[in-house]
mmCIF file of C-alpha atoms in Angstrom:
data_model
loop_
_atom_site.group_PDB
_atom_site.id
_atom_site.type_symbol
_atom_site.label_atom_id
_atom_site.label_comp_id
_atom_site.label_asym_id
_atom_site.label_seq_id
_atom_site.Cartn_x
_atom_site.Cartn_y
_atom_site.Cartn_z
ATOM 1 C CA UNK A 1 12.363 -2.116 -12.720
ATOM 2 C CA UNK A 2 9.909 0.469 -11.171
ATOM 3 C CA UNK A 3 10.125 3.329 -8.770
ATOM 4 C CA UNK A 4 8.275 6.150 -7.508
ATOM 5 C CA UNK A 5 9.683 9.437 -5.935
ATOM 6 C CA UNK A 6 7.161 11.560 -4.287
ATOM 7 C CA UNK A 7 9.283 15.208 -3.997
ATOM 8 C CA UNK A 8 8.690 16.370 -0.360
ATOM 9 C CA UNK A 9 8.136 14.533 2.690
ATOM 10 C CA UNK A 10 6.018 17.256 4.408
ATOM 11 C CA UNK A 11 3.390 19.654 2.406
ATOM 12 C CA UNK A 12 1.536 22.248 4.839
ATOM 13 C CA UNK A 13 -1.192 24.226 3.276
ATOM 14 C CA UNK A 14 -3.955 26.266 4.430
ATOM 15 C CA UNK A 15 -7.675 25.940 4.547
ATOM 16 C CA UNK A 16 -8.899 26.459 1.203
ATOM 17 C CA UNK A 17 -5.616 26.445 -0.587
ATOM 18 C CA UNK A 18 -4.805 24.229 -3.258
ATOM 19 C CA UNK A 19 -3.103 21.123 -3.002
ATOM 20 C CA UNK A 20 -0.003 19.919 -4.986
ATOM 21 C CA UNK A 21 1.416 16.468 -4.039
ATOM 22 C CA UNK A 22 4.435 15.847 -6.509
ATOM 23 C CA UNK A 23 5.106 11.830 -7.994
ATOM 24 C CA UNK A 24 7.629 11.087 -10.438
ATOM 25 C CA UNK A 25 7.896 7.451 -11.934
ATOM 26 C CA UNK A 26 10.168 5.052 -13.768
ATOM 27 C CA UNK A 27 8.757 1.641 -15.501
ATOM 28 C CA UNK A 28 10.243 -0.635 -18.129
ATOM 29 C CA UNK A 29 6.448 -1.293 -18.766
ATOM 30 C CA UNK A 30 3.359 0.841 -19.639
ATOM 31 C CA UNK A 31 2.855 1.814 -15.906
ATOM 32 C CA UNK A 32 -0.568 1.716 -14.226
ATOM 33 C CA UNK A 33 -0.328 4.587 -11.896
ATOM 34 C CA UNK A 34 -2.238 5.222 -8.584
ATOM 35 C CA UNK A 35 -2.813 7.513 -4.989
ATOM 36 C CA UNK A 36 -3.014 6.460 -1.907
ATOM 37 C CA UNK A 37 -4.369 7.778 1.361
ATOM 38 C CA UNK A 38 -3.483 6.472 4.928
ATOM 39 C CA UNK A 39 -4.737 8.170 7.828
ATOM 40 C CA UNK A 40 -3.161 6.945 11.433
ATOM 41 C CA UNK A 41 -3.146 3.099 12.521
ATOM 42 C CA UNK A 42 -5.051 2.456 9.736
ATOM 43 C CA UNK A 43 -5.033 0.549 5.754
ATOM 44 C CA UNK A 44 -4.216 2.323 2.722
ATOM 45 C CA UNK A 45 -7.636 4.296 0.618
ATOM 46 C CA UNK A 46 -7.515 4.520 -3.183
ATOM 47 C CA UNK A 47 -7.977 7.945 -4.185
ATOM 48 C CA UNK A 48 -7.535 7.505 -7.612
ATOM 49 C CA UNK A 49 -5.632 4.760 -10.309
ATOM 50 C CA UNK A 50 -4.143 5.749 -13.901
ATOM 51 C CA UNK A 51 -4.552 2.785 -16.629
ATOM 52 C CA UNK A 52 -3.964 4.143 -20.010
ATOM 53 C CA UNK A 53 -7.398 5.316 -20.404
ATOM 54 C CA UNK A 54 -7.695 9.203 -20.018
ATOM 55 C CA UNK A 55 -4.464 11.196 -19.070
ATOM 56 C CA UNK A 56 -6.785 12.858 -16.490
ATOM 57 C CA UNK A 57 -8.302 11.175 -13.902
ATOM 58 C CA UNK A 58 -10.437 12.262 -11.030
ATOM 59 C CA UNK A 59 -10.594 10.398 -7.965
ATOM 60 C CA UNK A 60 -12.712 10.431 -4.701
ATOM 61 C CA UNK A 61 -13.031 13.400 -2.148
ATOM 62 C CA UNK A 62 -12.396 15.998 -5.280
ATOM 63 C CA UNK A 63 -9.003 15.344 -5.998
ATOM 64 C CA UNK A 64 -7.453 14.306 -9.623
ATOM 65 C CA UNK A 65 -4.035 13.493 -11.576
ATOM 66 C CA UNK A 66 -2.559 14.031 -14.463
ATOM 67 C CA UNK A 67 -0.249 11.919 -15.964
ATOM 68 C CA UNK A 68 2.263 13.104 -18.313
ATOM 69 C CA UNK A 69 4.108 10.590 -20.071
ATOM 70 C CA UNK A 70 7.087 12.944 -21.092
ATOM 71 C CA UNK A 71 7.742 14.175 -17.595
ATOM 72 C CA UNK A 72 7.025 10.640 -16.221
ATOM 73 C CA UNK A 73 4.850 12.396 -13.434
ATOM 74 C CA UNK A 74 1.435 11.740 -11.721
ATOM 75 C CA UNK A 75 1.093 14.928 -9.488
ATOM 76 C CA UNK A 76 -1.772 14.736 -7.224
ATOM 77 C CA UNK A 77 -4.335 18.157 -6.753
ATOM 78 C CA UNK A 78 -6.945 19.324 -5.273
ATOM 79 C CA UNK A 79 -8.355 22.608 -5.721
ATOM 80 C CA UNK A 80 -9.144 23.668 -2.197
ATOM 81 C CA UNK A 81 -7.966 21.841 0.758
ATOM 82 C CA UNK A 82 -10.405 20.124 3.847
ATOM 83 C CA UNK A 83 -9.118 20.076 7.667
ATOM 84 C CA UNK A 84 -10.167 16.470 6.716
ATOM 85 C CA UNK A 85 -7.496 15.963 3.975
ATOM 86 C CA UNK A 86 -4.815 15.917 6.925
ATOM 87 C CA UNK A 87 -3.195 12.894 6.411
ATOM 88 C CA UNK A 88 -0.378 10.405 4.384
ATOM 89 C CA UNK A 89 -0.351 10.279 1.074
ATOM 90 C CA UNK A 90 1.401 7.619 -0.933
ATOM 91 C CA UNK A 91 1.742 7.375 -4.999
ATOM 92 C CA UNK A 92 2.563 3.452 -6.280
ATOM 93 C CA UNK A 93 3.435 2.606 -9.354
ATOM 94 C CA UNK A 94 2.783 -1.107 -10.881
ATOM 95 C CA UNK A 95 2.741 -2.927 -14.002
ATOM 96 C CA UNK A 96 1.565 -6.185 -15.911
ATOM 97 C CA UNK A 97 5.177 -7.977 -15.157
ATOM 98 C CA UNK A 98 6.733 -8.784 -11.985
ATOM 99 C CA UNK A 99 3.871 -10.523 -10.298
ATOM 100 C CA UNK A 100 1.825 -7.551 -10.642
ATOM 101 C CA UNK A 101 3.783 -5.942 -7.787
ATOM 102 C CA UNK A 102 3.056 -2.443 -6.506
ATOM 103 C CA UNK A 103 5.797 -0.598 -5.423
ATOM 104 C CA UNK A 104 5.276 2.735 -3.147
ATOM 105 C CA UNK A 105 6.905 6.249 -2.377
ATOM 106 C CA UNK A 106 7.993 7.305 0.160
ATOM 107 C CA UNK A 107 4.902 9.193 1.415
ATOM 108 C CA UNK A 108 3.838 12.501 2.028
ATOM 109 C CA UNK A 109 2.236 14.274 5.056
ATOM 110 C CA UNK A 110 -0.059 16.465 4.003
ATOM 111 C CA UNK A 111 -0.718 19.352 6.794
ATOM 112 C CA UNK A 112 -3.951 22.000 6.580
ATOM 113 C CA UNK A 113 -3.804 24.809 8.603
ATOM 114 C CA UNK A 114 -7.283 26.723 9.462
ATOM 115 C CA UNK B 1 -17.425 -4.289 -2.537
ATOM 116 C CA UNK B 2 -14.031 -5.857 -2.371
ATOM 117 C CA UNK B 3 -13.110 -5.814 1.009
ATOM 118 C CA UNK B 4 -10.132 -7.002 2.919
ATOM 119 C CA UNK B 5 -9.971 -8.165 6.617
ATOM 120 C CA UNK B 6 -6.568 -8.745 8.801
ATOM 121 C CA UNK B 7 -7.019 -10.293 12.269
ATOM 122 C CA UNK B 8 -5.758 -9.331 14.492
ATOM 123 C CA UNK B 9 -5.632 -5.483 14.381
ATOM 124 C CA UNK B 10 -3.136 -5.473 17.223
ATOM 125 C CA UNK B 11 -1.280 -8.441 18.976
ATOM 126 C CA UNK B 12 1.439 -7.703 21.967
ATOM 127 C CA UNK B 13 3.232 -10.911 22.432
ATOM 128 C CA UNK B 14 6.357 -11.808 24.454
ATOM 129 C CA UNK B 15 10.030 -12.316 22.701
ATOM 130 C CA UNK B 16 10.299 -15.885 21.077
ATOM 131 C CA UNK B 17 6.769 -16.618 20.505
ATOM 132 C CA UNK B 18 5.059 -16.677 17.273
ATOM 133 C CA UNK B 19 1.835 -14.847 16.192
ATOM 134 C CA UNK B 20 -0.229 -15.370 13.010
ATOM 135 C CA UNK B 21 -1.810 -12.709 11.146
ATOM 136 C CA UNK B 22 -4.747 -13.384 8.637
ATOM 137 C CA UNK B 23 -5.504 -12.095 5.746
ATOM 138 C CA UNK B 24 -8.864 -12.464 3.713
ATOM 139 C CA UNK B 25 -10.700 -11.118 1.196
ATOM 140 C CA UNK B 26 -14.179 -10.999 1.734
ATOM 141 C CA UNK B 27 -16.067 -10.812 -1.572
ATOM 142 C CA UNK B 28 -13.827 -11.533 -3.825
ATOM 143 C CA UNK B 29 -11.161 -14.477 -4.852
ATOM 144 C CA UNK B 30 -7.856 -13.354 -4.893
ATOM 145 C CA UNK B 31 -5.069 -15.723 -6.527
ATOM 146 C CA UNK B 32 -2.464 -12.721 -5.742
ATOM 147 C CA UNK B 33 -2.073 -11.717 -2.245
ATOM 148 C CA UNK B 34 1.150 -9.048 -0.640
ATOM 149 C CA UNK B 35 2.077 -8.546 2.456
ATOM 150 C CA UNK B 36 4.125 -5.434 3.538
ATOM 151 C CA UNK B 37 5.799 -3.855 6.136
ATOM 152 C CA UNK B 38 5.492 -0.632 7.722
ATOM 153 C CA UNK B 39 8.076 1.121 9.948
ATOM 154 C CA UNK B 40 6.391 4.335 11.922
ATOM 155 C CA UNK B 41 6.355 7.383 9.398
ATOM 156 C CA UNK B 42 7.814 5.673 6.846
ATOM 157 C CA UNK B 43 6.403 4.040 3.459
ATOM 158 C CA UNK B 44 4.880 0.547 2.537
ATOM 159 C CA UNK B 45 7.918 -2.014 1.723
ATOM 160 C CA UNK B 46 6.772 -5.102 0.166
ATOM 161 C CA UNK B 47 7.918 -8.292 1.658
ATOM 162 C CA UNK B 48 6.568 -10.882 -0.527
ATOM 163 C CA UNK B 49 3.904 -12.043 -2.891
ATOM 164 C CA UNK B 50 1.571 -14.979 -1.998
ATOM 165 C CA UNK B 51 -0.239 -17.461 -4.904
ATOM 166 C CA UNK B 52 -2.642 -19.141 -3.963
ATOM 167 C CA UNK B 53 -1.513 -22.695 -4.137
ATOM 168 C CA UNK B 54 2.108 -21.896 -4.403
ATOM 169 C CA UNK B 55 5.373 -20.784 -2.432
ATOM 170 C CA UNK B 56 4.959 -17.226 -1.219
ATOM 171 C CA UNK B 57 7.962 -15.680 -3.436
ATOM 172 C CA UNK B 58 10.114 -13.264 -0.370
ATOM 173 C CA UNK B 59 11.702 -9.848 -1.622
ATOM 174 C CA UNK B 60 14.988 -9.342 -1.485
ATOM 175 C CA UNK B 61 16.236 -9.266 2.707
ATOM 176 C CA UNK B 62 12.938 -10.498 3.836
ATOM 177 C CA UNK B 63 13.828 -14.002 6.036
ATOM 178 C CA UNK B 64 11.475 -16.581 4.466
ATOM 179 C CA UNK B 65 12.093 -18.919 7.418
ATOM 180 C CA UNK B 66 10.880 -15.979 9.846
ATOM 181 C CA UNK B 67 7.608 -15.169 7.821
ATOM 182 C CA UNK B 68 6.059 -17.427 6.944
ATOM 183 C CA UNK B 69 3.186 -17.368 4.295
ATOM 184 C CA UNK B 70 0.567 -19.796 3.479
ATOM 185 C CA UNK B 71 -1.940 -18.918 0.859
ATOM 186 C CA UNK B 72 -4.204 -21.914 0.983
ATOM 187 C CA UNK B 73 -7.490 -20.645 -0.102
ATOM 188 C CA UNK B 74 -8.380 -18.139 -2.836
ATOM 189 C CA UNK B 75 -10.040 -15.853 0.176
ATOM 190 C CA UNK B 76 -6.930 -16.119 2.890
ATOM 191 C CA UNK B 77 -3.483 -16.050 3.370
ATOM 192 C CA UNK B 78 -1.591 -16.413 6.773
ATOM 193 C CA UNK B 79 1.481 -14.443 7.450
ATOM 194 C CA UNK B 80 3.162 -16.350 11.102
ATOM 195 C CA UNK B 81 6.232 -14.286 12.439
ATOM 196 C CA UNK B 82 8.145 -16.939 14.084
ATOM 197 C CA UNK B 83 10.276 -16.283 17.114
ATOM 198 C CA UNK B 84 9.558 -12.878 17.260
ATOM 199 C CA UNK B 85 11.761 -10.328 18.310
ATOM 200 C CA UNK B 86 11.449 -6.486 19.316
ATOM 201 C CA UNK B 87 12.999 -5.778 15.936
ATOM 202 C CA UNK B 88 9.387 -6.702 14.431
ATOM 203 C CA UNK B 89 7.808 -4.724 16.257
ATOM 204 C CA UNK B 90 5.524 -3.023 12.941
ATOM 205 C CA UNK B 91 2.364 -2.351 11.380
ATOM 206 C CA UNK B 92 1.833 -4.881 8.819
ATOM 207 C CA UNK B 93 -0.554 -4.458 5.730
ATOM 208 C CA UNK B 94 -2.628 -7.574 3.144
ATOM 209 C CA UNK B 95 -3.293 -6.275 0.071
ATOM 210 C CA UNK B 96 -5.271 -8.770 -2.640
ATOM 211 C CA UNK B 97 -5.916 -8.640 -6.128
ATOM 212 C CA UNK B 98 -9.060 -9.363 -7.666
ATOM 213 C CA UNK B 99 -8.545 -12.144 -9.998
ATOM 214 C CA UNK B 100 -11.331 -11.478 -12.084
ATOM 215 C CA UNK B 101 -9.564 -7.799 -12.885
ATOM 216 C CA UNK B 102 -6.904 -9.746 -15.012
ATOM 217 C CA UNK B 103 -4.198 -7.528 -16.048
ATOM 218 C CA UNK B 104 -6.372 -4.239 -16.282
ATOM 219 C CA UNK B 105 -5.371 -1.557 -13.328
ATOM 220 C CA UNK B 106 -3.487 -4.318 -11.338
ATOM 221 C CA UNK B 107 -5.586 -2.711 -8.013
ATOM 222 C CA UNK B 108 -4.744 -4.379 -4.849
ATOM 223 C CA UNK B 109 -7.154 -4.044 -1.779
ATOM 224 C CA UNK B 110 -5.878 -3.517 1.227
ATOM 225 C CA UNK B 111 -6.524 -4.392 5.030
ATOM 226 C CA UNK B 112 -6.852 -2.321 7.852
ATOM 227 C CA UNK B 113 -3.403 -3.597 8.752
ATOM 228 C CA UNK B 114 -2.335 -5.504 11.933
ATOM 229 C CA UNK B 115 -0.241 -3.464 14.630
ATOM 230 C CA UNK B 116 2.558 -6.029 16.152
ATOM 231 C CA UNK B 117 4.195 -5.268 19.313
ATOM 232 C CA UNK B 118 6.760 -7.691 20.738
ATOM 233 C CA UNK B 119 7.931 -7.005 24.519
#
């Protein structure tokens, strides 16, 4: 079975601050890892996907993730934070059984403040 | 590149009736297709996975004989919520697979979503 907990439903930073979005996983199988972006009334925007490559990964719109195996995390940063970065943030985890099903957290609303 | 479409983006229809919401990839073939559920400020929950070809297989409290999903093509799947009710009211989100990705990354590609509203 797979999960994902994202650890805080609300993040508020300010203009130029960095960003932390936490996600902690849980796979029976090598997990392929991956952000999410959702702005209002509309579809879901890869930012960025882990699959056992490199540990690092960057993604689009300068953010990155690490993942670290032994604290089963894929935190989600960006080193200074856009008006335009307002918006939901989802980390999904998925993996070669299952039906290749993704499964999602619960979110997080990311806030910037000017 | 691999793009997803959902039609319509919105529908308001009356209690009992049934609307149809499609689903199709536009440059790609997609032998995997999901459909999921949205509830206002609240996560993704999956409701079922669609084969082309094959029964749609429902996740667990998801009334099969409500939504209905038909995967006929490679390019489109059909998700029909049958005598709706105010209850499913929701956004609803397609995502496809590529099926020339194979096992590597597992990405889906998702739609725009389709905003249902039942009076």
């Amino acid at each position: 079975a797979q999960s994902v907990t994202q650890l805080g439903s609300h993040v508020s930073v300010s203009e130029g601050a960095l960003v932390l979005l936490r996600c902690n996983y849980s796979s029976s199988v090598p997990p392929y890892l991956f952000w999410y972006v959702q702005y209002p009334n509309q579809g879901l925007q890869l930012l960025l996907k882990y699959t056992s490559a490199a540990t690092l990964v960057k993604g689009i719109n300068g953010f990155e993730a690490e993942f670290k195996k032994s604290e089963t995390s894929f935190h989600l940063t960006k080193p200074s934070a856009h008006m335009s970065d307002a918006a939901e943030y989802f980390c999904a985890v998925s993996g070669n059984t299952g039906g290749f099903k993704t499964i999602f957290g619960a979110g997080t609303r990311l806030f910037v403040k000017a | 590149g691999a793009v997803v479409s959902q039609h319509p983006s919105r529908v308001i229809c009356k209690s009992g009736t049934s609307v149809k919401i499609e689903c199709r990839s536009l440059d790609f073939q997609a032998t995997t297709m999901f459909w999921y559920r949205q509830f206002p400020k609240q996560s993704l929950m999956l409701m079922a996975t669609s084969n082309e070809g094959s029964k749609a297989t429902y996740e667990q409290g998801v009334e099969k004989d409500k939504f209905l999903i038909n995967h006929a093509s490679l390019t489109l799947s059909t998700l029909t919520v049958t005598s709706a009710h105010p209850e499913d009211s929701s956004f609803y989100i397609c995502s496809a697979r590529d099926a020339a990705s194979g096992g590597a990354g597992n990405e889906q590609f998702f739609g725009p979503g389709t905003r249902l509203t039942v009076l």
